[in-house]
Coordinates of C-alpha atoms and ligand atoms in Angstrom, one line a residue:
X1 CA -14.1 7.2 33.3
X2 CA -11.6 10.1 33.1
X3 CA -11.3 12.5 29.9
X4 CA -8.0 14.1 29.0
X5 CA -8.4 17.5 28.8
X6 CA -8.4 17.6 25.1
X7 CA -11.2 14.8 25.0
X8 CA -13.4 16.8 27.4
X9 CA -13.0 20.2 25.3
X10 CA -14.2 18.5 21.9
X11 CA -16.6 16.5 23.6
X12 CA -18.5 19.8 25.0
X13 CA -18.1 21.5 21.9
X14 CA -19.8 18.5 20.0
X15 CA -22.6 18.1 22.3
X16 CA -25.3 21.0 21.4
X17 CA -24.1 20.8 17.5
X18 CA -25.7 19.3 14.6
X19 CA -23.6 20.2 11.6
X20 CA -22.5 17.1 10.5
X21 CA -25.4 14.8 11.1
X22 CA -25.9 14.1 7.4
X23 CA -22.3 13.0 7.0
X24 CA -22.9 9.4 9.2
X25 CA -22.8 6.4 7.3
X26 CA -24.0 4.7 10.7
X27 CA -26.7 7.8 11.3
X28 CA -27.6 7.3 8.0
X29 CA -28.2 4.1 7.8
X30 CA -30.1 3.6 11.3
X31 CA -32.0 6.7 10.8
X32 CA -31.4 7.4 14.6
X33 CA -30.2 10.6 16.5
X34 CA -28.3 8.5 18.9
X35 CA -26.0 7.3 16.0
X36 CA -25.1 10.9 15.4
X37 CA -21.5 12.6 17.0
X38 CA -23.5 15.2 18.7
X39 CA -25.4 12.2 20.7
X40 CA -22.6 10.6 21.2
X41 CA -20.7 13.8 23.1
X42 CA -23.7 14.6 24.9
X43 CA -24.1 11.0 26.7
X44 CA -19.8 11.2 27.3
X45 CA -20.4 15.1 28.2
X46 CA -22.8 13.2 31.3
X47 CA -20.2 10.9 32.3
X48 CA -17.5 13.3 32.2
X49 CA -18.9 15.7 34.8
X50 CA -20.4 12.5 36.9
X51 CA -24.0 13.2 35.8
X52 CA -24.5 9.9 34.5
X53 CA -22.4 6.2 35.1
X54 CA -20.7 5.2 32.5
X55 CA -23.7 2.5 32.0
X56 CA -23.9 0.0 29.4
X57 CA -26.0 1.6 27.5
X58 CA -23.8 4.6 26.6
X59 CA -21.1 2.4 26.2
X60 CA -22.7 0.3 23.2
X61 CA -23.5 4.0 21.7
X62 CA -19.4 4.3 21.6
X63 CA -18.9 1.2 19.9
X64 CA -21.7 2.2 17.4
X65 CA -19.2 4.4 15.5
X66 CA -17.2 3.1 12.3
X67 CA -14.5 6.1 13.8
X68 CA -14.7 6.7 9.9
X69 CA -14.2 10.2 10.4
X70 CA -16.7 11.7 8.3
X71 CA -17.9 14.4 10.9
X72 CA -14.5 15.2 11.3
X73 CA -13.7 16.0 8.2
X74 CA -17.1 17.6 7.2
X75 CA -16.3 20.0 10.8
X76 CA -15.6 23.6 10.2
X77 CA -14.5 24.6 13.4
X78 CA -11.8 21.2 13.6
X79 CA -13.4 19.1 16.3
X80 CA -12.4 15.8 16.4
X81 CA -15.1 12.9 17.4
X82 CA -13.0 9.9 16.4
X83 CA -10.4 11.0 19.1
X84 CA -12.7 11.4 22.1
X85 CA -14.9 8.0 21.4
X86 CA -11.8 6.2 21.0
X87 CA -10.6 7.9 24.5
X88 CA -14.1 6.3 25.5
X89 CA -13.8 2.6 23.9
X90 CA -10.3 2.8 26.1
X91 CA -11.9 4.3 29.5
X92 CA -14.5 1.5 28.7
X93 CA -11.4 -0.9 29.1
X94 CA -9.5 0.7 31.8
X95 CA -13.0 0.7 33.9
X96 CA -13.5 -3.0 33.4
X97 CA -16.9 -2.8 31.6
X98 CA -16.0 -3.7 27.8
X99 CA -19.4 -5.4 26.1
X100 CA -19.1 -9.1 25.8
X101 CA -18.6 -9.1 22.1
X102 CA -15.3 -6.8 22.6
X103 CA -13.7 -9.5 25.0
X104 CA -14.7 -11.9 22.9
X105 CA -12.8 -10.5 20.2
X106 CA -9.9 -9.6 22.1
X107 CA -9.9 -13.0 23.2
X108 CA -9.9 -14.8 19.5
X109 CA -7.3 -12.2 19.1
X110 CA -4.9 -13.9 21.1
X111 CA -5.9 -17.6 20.7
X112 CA -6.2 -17.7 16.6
X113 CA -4.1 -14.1 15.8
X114 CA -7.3 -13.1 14.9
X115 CA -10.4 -11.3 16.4
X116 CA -13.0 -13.6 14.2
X117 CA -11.7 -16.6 15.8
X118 CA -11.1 -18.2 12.0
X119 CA -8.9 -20.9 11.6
X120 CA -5.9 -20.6 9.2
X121 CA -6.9 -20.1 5.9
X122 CA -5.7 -23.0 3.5
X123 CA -6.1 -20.6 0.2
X124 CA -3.6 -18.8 1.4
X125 CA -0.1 -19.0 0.0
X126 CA 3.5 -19.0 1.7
X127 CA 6.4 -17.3 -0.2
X128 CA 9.5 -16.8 1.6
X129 CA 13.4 -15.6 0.7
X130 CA 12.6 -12.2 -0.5
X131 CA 13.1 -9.0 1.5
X132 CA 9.6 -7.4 -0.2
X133 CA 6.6 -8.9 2.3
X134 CA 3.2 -8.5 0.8
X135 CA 1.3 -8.3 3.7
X136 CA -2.6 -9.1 3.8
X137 CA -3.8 -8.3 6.7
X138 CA -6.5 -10.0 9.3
X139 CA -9.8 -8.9 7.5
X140 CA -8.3 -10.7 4.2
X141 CA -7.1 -14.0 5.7
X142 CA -10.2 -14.4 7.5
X143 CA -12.9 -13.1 5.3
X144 CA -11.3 -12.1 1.9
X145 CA -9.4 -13.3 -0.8
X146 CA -5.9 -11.9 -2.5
X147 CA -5.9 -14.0 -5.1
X148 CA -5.8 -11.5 -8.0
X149 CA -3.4 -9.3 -5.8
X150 CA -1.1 -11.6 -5.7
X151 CA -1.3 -12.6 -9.9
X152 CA -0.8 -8.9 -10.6
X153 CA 2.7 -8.9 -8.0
X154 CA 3.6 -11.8 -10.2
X155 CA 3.1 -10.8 -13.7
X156 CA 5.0 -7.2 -12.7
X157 CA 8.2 -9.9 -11.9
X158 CA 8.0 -8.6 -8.6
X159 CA 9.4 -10.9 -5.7
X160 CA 7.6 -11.5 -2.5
X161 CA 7.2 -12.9 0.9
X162 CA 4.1 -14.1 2.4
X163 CA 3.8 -15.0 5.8
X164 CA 2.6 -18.3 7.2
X165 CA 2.2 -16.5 10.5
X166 CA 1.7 -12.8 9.8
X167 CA 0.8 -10.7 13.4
X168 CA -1.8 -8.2 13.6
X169 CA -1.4 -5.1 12.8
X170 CA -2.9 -3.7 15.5
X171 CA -5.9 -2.2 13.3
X172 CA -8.4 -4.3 14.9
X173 CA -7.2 -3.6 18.4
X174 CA -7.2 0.4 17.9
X175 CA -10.5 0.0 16.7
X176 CA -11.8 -1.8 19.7
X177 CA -9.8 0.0 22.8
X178 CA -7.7 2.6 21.4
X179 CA -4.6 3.2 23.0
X180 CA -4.4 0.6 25.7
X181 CA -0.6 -0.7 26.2
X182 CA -2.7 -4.0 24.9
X183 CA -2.7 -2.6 21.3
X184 CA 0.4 -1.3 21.7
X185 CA 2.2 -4.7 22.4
X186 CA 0.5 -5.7 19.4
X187 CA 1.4 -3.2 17.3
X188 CA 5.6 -3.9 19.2
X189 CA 5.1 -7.6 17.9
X190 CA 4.1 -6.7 14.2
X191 CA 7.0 -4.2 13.9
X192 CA 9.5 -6.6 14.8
X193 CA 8.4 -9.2 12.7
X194 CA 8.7 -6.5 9.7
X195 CA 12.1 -5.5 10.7
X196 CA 13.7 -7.9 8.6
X197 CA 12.3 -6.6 5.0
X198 CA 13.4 -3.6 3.7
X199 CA 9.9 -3.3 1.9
X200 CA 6.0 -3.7 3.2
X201 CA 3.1 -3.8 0.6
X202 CA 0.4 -3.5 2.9
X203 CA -3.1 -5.0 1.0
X204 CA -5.4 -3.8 2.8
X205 CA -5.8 0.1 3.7
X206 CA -6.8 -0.6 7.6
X207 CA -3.4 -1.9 8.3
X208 CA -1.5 0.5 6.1
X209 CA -3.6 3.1 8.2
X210 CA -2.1 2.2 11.4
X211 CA 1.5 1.2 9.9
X212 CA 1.3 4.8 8.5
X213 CA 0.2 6.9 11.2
X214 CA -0.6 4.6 14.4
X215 CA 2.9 3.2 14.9
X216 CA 4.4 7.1 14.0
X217 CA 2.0 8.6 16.5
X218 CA 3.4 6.3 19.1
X219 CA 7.0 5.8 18.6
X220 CA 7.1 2.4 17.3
X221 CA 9.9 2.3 14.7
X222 CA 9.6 0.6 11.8
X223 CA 12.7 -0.5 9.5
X224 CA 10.6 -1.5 6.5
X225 CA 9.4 1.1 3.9
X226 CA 5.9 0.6 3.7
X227 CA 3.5 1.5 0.3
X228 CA -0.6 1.0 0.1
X229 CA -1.3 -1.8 -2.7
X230 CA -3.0 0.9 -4.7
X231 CA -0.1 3.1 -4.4
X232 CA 2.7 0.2 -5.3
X233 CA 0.5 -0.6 -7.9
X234 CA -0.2 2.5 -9.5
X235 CA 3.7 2.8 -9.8
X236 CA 4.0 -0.5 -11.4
X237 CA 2.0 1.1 -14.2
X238 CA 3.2 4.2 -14.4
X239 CA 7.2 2.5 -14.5
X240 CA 5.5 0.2 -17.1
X241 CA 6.4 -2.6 -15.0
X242 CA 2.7 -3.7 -15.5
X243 CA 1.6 -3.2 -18.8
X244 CA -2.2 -2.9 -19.2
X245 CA -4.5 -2.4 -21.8
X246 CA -7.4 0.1 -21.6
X247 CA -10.7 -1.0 -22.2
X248 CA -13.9 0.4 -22.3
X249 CA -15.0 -0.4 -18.3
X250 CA -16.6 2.9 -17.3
X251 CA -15.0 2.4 -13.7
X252 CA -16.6 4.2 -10.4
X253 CA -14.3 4.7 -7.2
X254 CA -15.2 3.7 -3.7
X255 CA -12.8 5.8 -1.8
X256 CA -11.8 3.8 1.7
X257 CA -12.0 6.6 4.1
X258 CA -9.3 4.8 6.1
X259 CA -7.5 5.6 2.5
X260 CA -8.6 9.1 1.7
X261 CA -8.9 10.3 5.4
X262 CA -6.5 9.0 7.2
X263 CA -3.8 8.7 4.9
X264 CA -4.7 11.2 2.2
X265 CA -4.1 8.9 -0.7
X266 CA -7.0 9.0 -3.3
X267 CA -4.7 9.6 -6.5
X268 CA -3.2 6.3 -6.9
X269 CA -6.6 4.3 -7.1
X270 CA -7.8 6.9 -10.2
X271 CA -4.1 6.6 -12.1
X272 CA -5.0 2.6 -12.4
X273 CA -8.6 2.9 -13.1
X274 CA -7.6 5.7 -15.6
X275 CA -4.9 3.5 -17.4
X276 CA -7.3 0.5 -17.3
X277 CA -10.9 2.3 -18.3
X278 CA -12.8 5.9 -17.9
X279 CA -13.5 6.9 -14.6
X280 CA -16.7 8.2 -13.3
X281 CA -17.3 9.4 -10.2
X282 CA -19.9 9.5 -7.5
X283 CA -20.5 12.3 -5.6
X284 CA -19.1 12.2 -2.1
X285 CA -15.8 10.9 -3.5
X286 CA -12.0 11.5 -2.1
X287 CA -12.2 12.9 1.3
X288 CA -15.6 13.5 1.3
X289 CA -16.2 9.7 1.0
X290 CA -18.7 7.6 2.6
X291 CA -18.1 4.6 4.5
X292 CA -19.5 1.3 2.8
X293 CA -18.8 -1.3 5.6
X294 CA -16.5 -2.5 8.5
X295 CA -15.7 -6.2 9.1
X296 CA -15.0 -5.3 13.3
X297 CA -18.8 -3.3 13.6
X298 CA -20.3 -6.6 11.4
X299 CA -19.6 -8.9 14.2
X300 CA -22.0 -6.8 16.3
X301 CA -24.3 -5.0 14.2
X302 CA -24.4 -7.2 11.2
X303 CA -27.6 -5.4 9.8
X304 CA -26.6 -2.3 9.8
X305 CA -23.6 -2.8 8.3
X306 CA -25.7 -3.9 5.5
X307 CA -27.5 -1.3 5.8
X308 CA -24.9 0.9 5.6
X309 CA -23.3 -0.8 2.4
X310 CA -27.2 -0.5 0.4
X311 CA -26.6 3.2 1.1
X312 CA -23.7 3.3 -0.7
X313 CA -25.0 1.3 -3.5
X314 CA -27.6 4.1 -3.6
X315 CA -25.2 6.9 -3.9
X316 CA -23.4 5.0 -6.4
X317 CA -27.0 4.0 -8.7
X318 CA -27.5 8.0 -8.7
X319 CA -24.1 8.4 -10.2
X320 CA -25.2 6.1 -13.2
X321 CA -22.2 3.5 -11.7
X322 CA -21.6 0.7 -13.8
X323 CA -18.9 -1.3 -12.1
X324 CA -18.3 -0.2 -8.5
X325 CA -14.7 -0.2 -7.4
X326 CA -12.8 -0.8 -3.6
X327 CA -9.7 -1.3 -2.5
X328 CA -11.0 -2.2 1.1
X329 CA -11.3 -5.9 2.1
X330 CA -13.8 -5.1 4.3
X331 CA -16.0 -2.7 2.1
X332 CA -15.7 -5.2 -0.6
X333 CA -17.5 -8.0 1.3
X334 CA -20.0 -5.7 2.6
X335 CA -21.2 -4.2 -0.8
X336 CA -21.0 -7.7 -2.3
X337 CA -23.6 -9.3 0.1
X338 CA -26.0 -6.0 -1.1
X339 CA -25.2 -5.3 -4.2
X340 CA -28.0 -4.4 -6.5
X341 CA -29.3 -6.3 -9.9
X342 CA -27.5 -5.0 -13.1
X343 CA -24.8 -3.3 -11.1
X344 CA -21.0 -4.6 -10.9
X345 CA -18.7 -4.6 -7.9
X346 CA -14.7 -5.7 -8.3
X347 CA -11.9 -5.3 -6.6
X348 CA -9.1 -3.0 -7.9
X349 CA -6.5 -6.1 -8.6
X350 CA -9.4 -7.4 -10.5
X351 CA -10.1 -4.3 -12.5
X352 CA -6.2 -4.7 -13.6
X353 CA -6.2 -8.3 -14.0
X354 CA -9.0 -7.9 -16.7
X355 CA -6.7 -5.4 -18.9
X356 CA -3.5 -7.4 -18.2
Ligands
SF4_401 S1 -17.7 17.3 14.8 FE1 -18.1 19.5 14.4 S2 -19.9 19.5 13.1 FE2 -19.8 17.5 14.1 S3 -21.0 17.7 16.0 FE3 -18.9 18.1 16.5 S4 -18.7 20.4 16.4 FE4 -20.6 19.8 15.2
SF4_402 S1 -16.7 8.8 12.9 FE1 -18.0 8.2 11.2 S2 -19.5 6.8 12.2 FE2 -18.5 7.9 13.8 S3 -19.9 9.6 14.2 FE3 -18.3 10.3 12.8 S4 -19.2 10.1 10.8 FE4 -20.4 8.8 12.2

């Protein structure tokens, strides 16, 4: 396993610090220092000067990160975990030793265009002849449900395509081995399939993540303009487009980091929340936010993943939530499967759909 030079300097300045330890939804969950970005650098610190093989053990520890970026973000002196442990998930690759449950998502991946194997999902509508493509991404046609998404598109008179046979984004395979020429012939494939709308809702905020900076990063070019949900929908209220009525919801946001990290969009979600109810928020909100679940980690760590969700649930009982909000396919079937007597979860569509 070879670092870059870049990966090798954050990794040895992670390795003796502690800072952010309290900041892990996955530490924080599992209670253990191993989970922690600090344990993480030290094991790849042993690898990278050829103390240690790259051994199956530290590789699991790699794929134990959400890459939600919360230690980055809380860092004060800018170092950047997500970037050397996905560096690692790709060495991982590259060397041949990828844990079982990796290949076997990889492999679903390119047998049913998806990594959870599913098979297509009949709820699922087809629109075509419109140069708008609403575009719902893996996590939702295998696990989720746009149903409300799309009655909202509707009632705004807004035209739309949906694909029978959308591609990956390329989210899933970032997540599991980074930068490998492998994600980015998926990522090739998606763009071109794009290329012929002018416009690209993206549902769920992992694929808007990659479309947004992923495909930039790398010099894949895409054609289409593409807008979060929460942002195209915010803007359908706002033009009055979608004409709500406010009610007396006392609405709490769950910021998706993958939103209010990696894209820096955490605005949008309060503007229709705002129009639709009050707002009241947690602490740890906007770009301080805490991860509440992650469809890819569930397939291998379903427990903590629920784990991780009940925390959440806890930060949001000590803000006095009463209805839980999320724009994140994959944090809203995380949180639903924990959530608490007496407290509410919805989806942002369905928070809108209610004042409609
Ligand atoms: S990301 Fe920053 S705060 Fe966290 S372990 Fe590394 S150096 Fe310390
Ligand atoms: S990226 Fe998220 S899950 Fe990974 S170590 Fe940092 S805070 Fe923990």
């Amino acid at each position: 396993m070879q670092f870059s030079q870049k990966s090798t300097e954050h990794i040895n300045s992670c390795r003796f610090c502690w800072m952010c330890h309290h900041v892990c939804p996955i530490g924080n969950a599992t209670g253990l220092e191993r989970n922690t970005a600090r344990a993480r650098a030290l094991g790849l610190s042993m690898v990278e000067r050829g103390a240690v093989e790259y051994s199956d053990d530290i590789v699991s520890n790699v794929y134990e990160c959400s890459l939600c970026g919360g230690c980055m973000t809380d860092c004060v002196t800018g170092w950047d975990p997500v970037m050397f442990t996905k560096e690692a998930r790709l060495g991982a690759a590259l060397d041949g030793i990828l844990p079982d449950y990796v290949l076997t998502m990889i492999n679903n991946l390119q047998e049913k265009g998806n990594i959870y194997g599913a098979d297509k999902n009949p709820n699922i509508p087809v629109f075509e002849n419109s140069d708008t493509l609403f575009f719902l991404g893996e996590d939702t046609r295998a696990k989720g449900c746009a149903k409300y998404a799309i009655e909202i598109l509707k009632k705004a008179g807004i035209e739309f395509a949906i694909l029978e046979n959308e591609p990956s984004s390329g989210y899933s395979m970032d997540f599991l081995i980074g930068a490998a020429a492998e994600t980015k012939a998926v990522m090739e494939n998606c763009a071109n399939v794009l290329s012929s709308y002018k416009r690209v809702i993206c549902y769920d905020p992992a694929d808007a993540k990659v479309m947004l900076r992923e495909y930039k990063e790398w010099g894949i070019v895409l054609k289409a303009e593409v807008v979060t949900f929460t942002a195209f929908v915010a803007e359908l209220i706002k033009s009055g487009a979608l004409k709500v009525k406010k009610g007396d919801m006392v609405l709490t946001p769950q910021d998706s980091p993958l939103l209010a990290r990696d894209i820096e969009e955490t605005q949008p979600m309060r503007d229709i929340l705002s129009a639709c109810g009050e707002v009241n928020e947690m602490l740890l909100n906007r770009e301080y936010t805490v991860l509440a679940g992650n469809l890819i980690m569930n397939e291998y760590m379903p427990q903590v993943m629920e784990m991780v969700a009940e925390k959440r649930w806890f930060n949001a009982k000590n803000a006095d939530t009463k209805i839980l909000v999320t724009a994140s396919t994959a944090e809203y079937e995380l949180l639903s499967k924990t959530k608490p007597e007496g407290m509410e979860l919805l989806k942002l569509e369905e928070v809108v759909a209610k004042c409609l």
